[in-house]
CSV table of C-alpha atoms in Angstrom, one decimal:
chain,number,residue,atom,x,y,z
A,1,MET,CA,11.7,-27.7,44.6
A,2,LEU,CA,8.9,-29.7,47.3
A,3,LYS,CA,6.9,-30.6,44.2
A,4,PHE,CA,10.6,-31.7,42.1
A,5,ILE,CA,11.6,-33.8,45.7
A,6,PHE,CA,8.1,-35.3,45.4
A,7,CYS,CA,8.9,-36.0,41.7
A,8,THR,CA,11.5,-37.8,42.3
A,9,LEU,CA,11.1,-40.5,45.2
A,10,LEU,CA,7.7,-41.3,43.3
A,11,ALA,CA,9.8,-42.3,40.0
A,12,VAL,CA,12.3,-43.9,42.0
A,13,ASN,CA,9.3,-46.1,43.9
A,14,ALA,CA,7.8,-46.9,40.2
A,15,ALA,CA,11.5,-48.0,39.2
A,16,LEU,CA,12.3,-50.0,41.9
A,17,PHE,CA,7.9,-51.8,41.8
A,18,ALA,CA,9.1,-52.7,38.4
A,19,TYR,CA,12.4,-53.9,39.1
A,20,GLY,CA,11.0,-56.2,42.1
A,21,ARG,CA,8.3,-57.9,40.2
A,22,GLY,CA,10.9,-58.9,37.4
A,23,TYR,CA,9.4,-56.2,34.6
A,24,LEU,CA,13.2,-54.5,34.2
A,25,GLY,CA,15.0,-57.8,34.1
A,26,HIS,CA,18.3,-59.1,37.4
A,27,PHE,CA,21.7,-57.2,37.2
A,28,SER,CA,22.8,-61.1,37.9
A,29,GLY,CA,22.1,-62.1,34.9
A,30,ASN,CA,19.2,-64.6,35.6
A,31,GLU,CA,16.3,-62.0,33.7
A,32,HIS,CA,13.6,-62.9,34.0
A,33,GLU,CA,10.3,-61.5,31.7
A,34,PRO,CA,7.0,-63.2,32.3
A,35,GLN,CA,5.0,-61.9,29.9
A,36,ARG,CA,7.4,-62.5,27.3
A,37,LEU,CA,8.1,-66.2,28.3
A,38,GLN,CA,4.3,-67.4,27.7
A,39,ARG,CA,3.9,-66.0,24.4
A,40,GLN,CA,7.4,-68.4,23.4
A,41,LEU,CA,6.7,-71.0,21.1
A,42,ASN,CA,8.1,-75.1,21.3
A,43,ALA,CA,10.6,-73.1,23.7
A,44,GLY,CA,11.2,-77.0,25.4
A,45,ASP,CA,12.5,-77.7,21.6
A,46,LEU,CA,15.6,-74.8,22.2
A,47,THR,CA,19.2,-76.3,23.0
A,48,LEU,CA,21.9,-73.8,24.1
A,49,ILE,CA,24.8,-74.6,23.4
A,50,SER,CA,28.8,-73.0,24.0
A,51,ALA,CA,30.5,-70.3,21.9
A,52,GLU,CA,32.3,-72.6,20.6
A,53,ARG,CA,30.1,-74.7,19.1
A,54,ALA,CA,28.1,-72.0,17.6
A,55,HIS,CA,30.9,-70.8,15.9
A,56,GLY,CA,32.3,-74.2,14.3
A,57,ALA,CA,28.9,-74.8,12.7
A,58,GLN,CA,29.1,-71.5,11.5
A,59,ALA,CA,32.1,-71.7,9.4
A,60,VAL,CA,30.8,-75.6,8.7
A,61,ALA,CA,27.4,-73.9,7.0
A,62,ALA,CA,29.2,-71.1,5.5
A,63,GLY,CA,31.9,-74.2,3.8
A,64,ALA,CA,29.3,-76.3,2.2
A,65,GLY,CA,26.3,-73.8,1.3
A,66,GLY,CA,28.7,-70.9,-0.1
A,67,GLY,CA,26.6,-67.8,1.7
A,68,ALA,CA,28.3,-65.2,4.1
A,69,GLY,CA,26.4,-65.8,7.8
A,70,ALA,CA,23.1,-66.0,8.7
A,71,GLY,CA,21.2,-64.7,6.2
A,72,THR,CA,20.7,-64.9,2.6
A,73,GLY,CA,23.7,-65.1,0.7
A,74,THR,CA,24.0,-64.8,-2.7
A,75,GLY,CA,25.7,-68.1,-4.2
A,76,ALA,CA,27.8,-69.1,-7.5
A,77,GLY,CA,25.6,-71.2,-8.9
A,78,THR,CA,22.3,-69.6,-8.4
A,79,GLY,CA,19.3,-70.5,-10.0
A,80,ALA,CA,16.9,-68.7,-11.7
A,81,GLY,CA,13.7,-70.0,-9.9
A,82,ALA,CA,10.8,-68.1,-9.6
A,83,GLY,CA,8.9,-69.7,-7.0
A,84,ALA,CA,11.6,-70.7,-4.3
A,85,GLY,CA,10.6,-68.9,-1.2
A,86,ALA,CA,12.2,-68.2,2.3
A,87,GLY,CA,11.3,-71.7,4.2
A,88,THR,CA,9.8,-72.2,7.2
A,89,GLY,CA,10.9,-74.7,9.7
A,90,THR,CA,13.4,-75.0,12.5
A,91,GLY,CA,15.8,-77.7,10.0
A,92,THR,CA,19.6,-76.5,9.6
A,93,GLY,CA,20.3,-75.4,5.7
A,94,THR,CA,23.1,-75.8,3.6
A,95,GLY,CA,21.4,-74.2,0.8
A,96,THR,CA,22.7,-70.6,-0.6
A,97,GLY,CA,21.9,-67.7,-2.6
A,98,THR,CA,19.8,-65.6,-4.1
A,99,GLY,CA,18.3,-66.9,-7.2
A,100,ALA,CA,18.3,-64.8,-10.4
A,101,GLY,CA,14.5,-64.6,-11.3
A,102,GLY,CA,13.6,-63.9,-7.3
A,103,GLY,CA,13.9,-66.9,-5.8
A,104,VAL,CA,15.7,-67.2,-1.9
A,105,GLY,CA,17.6,-70.0,-0.5
A,106,SER,CA,17.8,-69.7,3.0
A,107,GLY,CA,20.9,-69.0,4.6
A,108,ALA,CA,23.2,-71.2,6.9
A,109,GLY,CA,21.3,-73.1,9.7
A,110,ALA,CA,17.8,-70.9,8.8
A,111,GLY,CA,16.5,-73.4,5.8
A,112,ALA,CA,13.3,-75.8,5.9
A,113,GLY,CA,11.4,-77.6,4.3
A,114,ALA,CA,9.7,-77.2,1.1
A,115,GLY,CA,11.3,-74.1,0.6
A,116,GLY,CA,14.7,-75.4,1.0
A,117,ALA,CA,14.0,-78.0,-1.9
A,118,VAL,CA,12.8,-75.5,-4.0
A,119,GLY,CA,15.8,-73.2,-3.7
A,120,ALA,CA,17.9,-76.6,-4.5
A,121,VAL,CA,15.8,-77.0,-7.6
A,122,GLY,CA,16.9,-73.2,-8.4
A,123,ALA,CA,20.5,-73.3,-8.0
A,124,GLY,CA,21.1,-76.2,-9.7
A,125,GLY,CA,18.2,-77.1,-12.6
A,126,ALA,CA,18.0,-73.5,-13.7
A,127,GLY,CA,21.6,-72.5,-13.5
A,128,GLY,CA,22.4,-75.6,-15.6
A,129,ALA,CA,20.0,-74.4,-18.2
A,130,GLY,CA,21.5,-71.5,-18.4
A,131,SER,CA,25.4,-72.4,-18.9
A,132,ALA,CA,23.7,-74.6,-21.5
A,133,ALA,CA,22.2,-72.3,-23.3
A,134,GLY,CA,25.3,-70.1,-23.3
A,135,PRO,CA,29.0,-71.0,-23.5
A,136,GLY,CA,27.9,-74.3,-24.0
A,137,ALA,CA,25.8,-74.7,-26.2
A,138,THR,CA,28.6,-72.5,-28.1
A,139,GLY,CA,31.3,-75.1,-27.9
A,140,ALA,CA,28.5,-77.8,-29.4
A,141,GLY,CA,28.6,-75.9,-32.4
A,142,ALA,CA,32.2,-75.6,-32.8
A,143,ALA,CA,32.6,-79.7,-31.8
A,144,VAL,CA,29.8,-79.8,-35.3
A,145,ALA,CA,31.8,-78.1,-37.3
A,146,ALA,CA,35.0,-79.3,-36.9
A,147,ALA,CA,33.4,-82.3,-36.8
A,148,GLU,CA,32.6,-81.5,-40.9
A,149,PRO,CA,34.4,-83.6,-43.3
A,150,LYS,CA,36.2,-80.7,-46.2
A,151,PRO,CA,35.0,-81.6,-49.6
A,152,ALA,CA,36.9,-83.3,-51.4
A,153,PRO,CA,39.5,-81.4,-54.5
A,154,PRO,CA,38.8,-82.4,-58.4
A,155,LEU,CA,40.4,-84.9,-59.5
A,156,ALA,CA,43.2,-84.3,-62.1
A,157,CYS,CA,41.5,-86.1,-64.9
A,158,VAL,CA,39.5,-89.3,-65.5
A,159,GLU,CA,39.0,-91.5,-68.3
A,160,ILE,CA,36.7,-94.0,-69.0
A,161,GLY,CA,37.3,-97.1,-71.9
A,162,SER,CA,37.1,-98.8,-74.0
A,163,PHE,CA,34.2,-98.5,-76.3
A,164,VAL,CA,33.2,-100.0,-79.2
A,165,LEU,CA,32.4,-97.0,-81.7
A,166,ALA,CA,28.5,-97.7,-81.3
A,167,ASP,CA,28.8,-97.9,-77.8
A,168,ALA,CA,31.3,-94.2,-77.8
A,169,ARG,CA,28.4,-92.8,-79.7
A,170,ARG,CA,25.3,-93.6,-77.3
A,171,PHE,CA,28.1,-92.5,-73.6
A,172,GLU,CA,28.5,-88.9,-75.7
A,173,ALA,CA,24.9,-88.8,-75.8
A,174,ARG,CA,24.6,-89.6,-72.6
A,175,LEU,CA,27.3,-87.0,-71.7
A,176,ALA,CA,25.0,-83.8,-73.7
A,177,PRO,CA,23.5,-83.2,-70.6
A,178,LEU,CA,26.5,-82.3,-68.8
A,179,GLN,CA,27.9,-80.1,-71.4
A,180,LEU,CA,31.6,-80.3,-70.3
A,181,GLY,CA,33.4,-78.6,-73.2
A,182,ASP,CA,36.6,-78.3,-73.3
A,183,ARG,CA,36.9,-80.9,-70.2
A,184,GLN,CA,35.6,-84.3,-72.3
A,185,SER,CA,37.9,-85.3,-75.3
A,186,ARG,CA,37.6,-88.9,-77.0
A,187,ARG,CA,40.6,-91.0,-77.9
A,188,ASN,CA,41.6,-93.4,-79.8
A,189,LEU,CA,43.6,-96.0,-78.2
A,190,PRO,CA,46.6,-97.6,-79.5
A,191,GLY,CA,46.5,-101.2,-80.9
A,192,THR,CA,49.1,-104.3,-80.4
A,193,GLU,CA,51.2,-103.8,-83.4
A,194,VAL,CA,54.1,-101.0,-84.3
A,195,SER,CA,52.9,-99.2,-87.1
A,196,SER,CA,55.9,-96.5,-86.7
A,197,TYR,CA,58.8,-95.3,-85.0
A,198,ILE,CA,58.8,-91.6,-83.9
A,199,VAL,CA,61.7,-89.2,-82.8
A,200,HIS,CA,60.9,-87.1,-80.6
A,201,ILE,CA,62.1,-84.4,-77.7
A,202,PRO,CA,59.9,-86.1,-74.0
A,203,PRO,CA,57.5,-84.1,-72.7
A,204,GLN,CA,57.7,-80.4,-71.5
A,205,GLY,CA,55.2,-80.5,-68.8
A,206,SER,CA,53.7,-77.5,-70.3
A,207,LYS,CA,52.9,-75.7,-73.7
A,208,GLU,CA,55.4,-72.8,-72.5
A,209,ALA,CA,58.7,-74.7,-71.9
A,210,ALA,CA,58.0,-76.6,-74.9
A,211,ASP,CA,57.5,-74.0,-77.3
A,212,ARG,CA,61.3,-72.5,-75.3
A,213,LYS,CA,62.7,-76.1,-76.5
A,214,ALA,CA,61.4,-75.2,-79.5
A,215,ALA,CA,63.4,-72.1,-79.4
A,216,GLU,CA,66.8,-73.6,-78.7
A,217,LEU,CA,66.0,-76.4,-81.4
A,218,ARG,CA,66.0,-73.3,-83.5
A,219,GLY,CA,69.3,-71.8,-82.4
A,220,LEU,CA,70.7,-75.0,-82.8
A,221,GLY,CA,69.5,-75.1,-86.7
A,222,VAL,CA,66.9,-77.1,-86.8
A,223,THR,CA,63.8,-76.6,-89.0
A,224,ASN,CA,61.6,-80.0,-88.9
A,225,TYR,CA,59.7,-80.4,-86.1
A,226,TYR,CA,56.1,-79.7,-84.4
A,227,VAL,CA,54.7,-79.0,-80.9
A,228,ILE,CA,53.1,-82.0,-80.0
A,229,SER,CA,49.6,-80.4,-78.2
A,230,ASP,CA,47.2,-83.5,-78.3
A,231,ASN,CA,46.0,-85.8,-75.2
A,232,SER,CA,48.4,-89.0,-76.3
A,233,PRO,CA,51.7,-89.7,-73.6
A,234,LEU,CA,53.6,-88.0,-75.6
A,235,ARG,CA,51.7,-84.3,-75.1
A,236,TYR,CA,53.5,-81.3,-74.9
A,237,GLY,CA,56.8,-82.9,-76.4
A,238,ILE,CA,58.1,-82.3,-79.2
A,239,SER,CA,58.2,-84.7,-82.8
A,240,LEU,CA,60.8,-84.8,-84.6
A,241,GLY,CA,60.0,-86.8,-87.4
A,242,VAL,CA,57.6,-90.2,-88.3
A,243,PHE,CA,59.3,-93.3,-89.7
A,244,LYS,CA,58.4,-96.5,-90.8
A,245,THR,CA,61.4,-98.0,-90.0
A,246,GLU,CA,63.8,-98.4,-86.8
A,247,GLY,CA,66.5,-98.5,-88.7
A,248,ALA,CA,65.2,-94.7,-90.6
A,249,ALA,CA,64.8,-93.7,-87.3
A,250,GLN,CA,68.5,-94.1,-85.7
A,251,ASN,CA,69.4,-92.3,-88.8
A,252,GLN,CA,67.7,-89.2,-88.5
A,253,LEU,CA,68.6,-89.3,-84.9
A,254,ALA,CA,72.7,-89.8,-85.2
A,255,MET,CA,71.9,-86.4,-87.5
A,256,LEU,CA,69.9,-84.5,-84.9
A,257,VAL,CA,73.5,-85.5,-82.3
A,258,LYS,CA,76.1,-84.3,-84.6
A,259,GLN,CA,74.0,-80.6,-84.7
A,260,GLY,CA,73.5,-80.6,-80.8
A,261,VAL,CA,70.7,-81.8,-79.9
A,262,ARG,CA,71.0,-84.1,-76.6
A,263,THR,CA,67.6,-85.4,-75.6
A,264,ALA,CA,66.6,-86.8,-79.1
A,265,ARG,CA,64.9,-90.8,-78.5
A,266,ILE,CA,62.9,-92.8,-81.1
A,267,THR,CA,60.0,-94.4,-78.9
A,268,PRO,CA,57.8,-96.8,-80.8
A,269,ARG,CA,53.9,-95.9,-82.0
A,270,MET,CA,51.7,-98.3,-81.9
A,271,SER,CA,48.6,-99.1,-84.6
A,272,GLY,CA,45.6,-97.2,-83.9
A,273,SER,CA,42.7,-100.2,-82.7
A,274,ARG,CA,38.9,-99.7,-82.7
A,275,LEU,CA,38.7,-98.9,-79.2
A,276,LEU,CA,37.2,-96.0,-78.0
A,277,ALA,CA,37.8,-93.9,-74.3
A,278,PHE,CA,37.3,-90.8,-72.8
A,279,GLN,CA,39.1,-88.2,-70.5
A,280,PHE,CA,37.3,-85.6,-68.5
A,281,ARG,CA,39.1,-83.1,-66.5
A,282,ASP,CA,39.0,-81.2,-63.3
A,283,VAL,CA,36.9,-83.5,-62.3
A,284,ALA,CA,34.9,-82.7,-59.2
A,285,PRO,CA,33.1,-85.3,-56.8
A,286,GLN,CA,29.7,-84.6,-58.1
A,287,LEU,CA,30.5,-84.5,-62.1
A,288,LYS,CA,32.6,-88.2,-60.9
A,289,ALA,CA,29.1,-89.2,-58.7
A,290,GLU,CA,27.3,-88.6,-62.3
A,291,LEU,CA,29.7,-90.3,-64.8
A,292,ASP,CA,29.4,-93.2,-62.4
A,293,LYS,CA,25.9,-93.2,-62.9
A,294,ILE,CA,26.3,-93.4,-66.6
A,295,ARG,CA,29.2,-96.1,-66.9
A,296,THR,CA,26.2,-98.1,-64.9
A,297,ASP,CA,25.2,-99.0,-68.2
A,298,PHE,CA,28.2,-99.8,-69.6
A,299,PRO,CA,29.5,-102.8,-67.7
A,300,ASN,CA,32.6,-103.5,-70.1
A,301,THR,CA,34.1,-100.1,-69.2
A,302,ALA,CA,36.5,-99.4,-66.4
A,303,LEU,CA,37.3,-95.6,-65.2
A,304,HIS,CA,41.0,-95.1,-63.4
A,305,SER,CA,42.6,-91.6,-63.5
A,306,CYS,CA,45.5,-89.9,-66.5
A,307,ARG,CA,47.4,-87.1,-66.8
């Protein structure tokens, strides 16, 4: 029992001694630790501020940098710079975020010097490069694709003329390598004098429509006719007779009217000339360029559309 009391008194005395020497601080709030105070660095640079100012500065830093608290936060635009270590120093930093490659930006109130600068490069430069390689590149590709012009549709019919017989033969020889087949045809251009008169049904637009019209004529008792199938302006019309004089053509038309034919008409036919023209069907832009190139060797010719 005496030993216990002795040990207790000894412990109390030791505690009082340590308290008196300042090793345990002081309850009044003016704590002092001599050894720790001696180890402080740049103690004169520290500035005591009130709690209100501390909270206000923390809110401003959090809004400007996007970080969380006084540690390191992940910002929305974090970079991928692997060399961005935490900066050292005492400046107030507003940079935020951890870089995708391991670089750590400084939190509010901690970033300074070279560390903060490298962190800024990582966040802005690498982040921007990432976005350029992602959706930005896709948008650029879509813009290029949209800017490409659509190919022009082929021309239904193109005619080149006029050729005398010798030039027509040379032009035809130049066309041979293109192997156009049925898409190429040649016709005699009309002259300037009337040679005859044709009684006819106007063009019907297609062979099927012309055949239907011919069936109607047969139903009316008309048997002397034929469907025009050449490349003339009367293509897919129906000829009802060709006459030397206009009077003879008028008599034929009057007889057809009596039989119930209401759409027949008379058209003068011009005498044939010695000039020729070539027609081409389904002319794509590449073919038209080839024709224009060949036509340069025949300066007296012209190109125009046809039906």
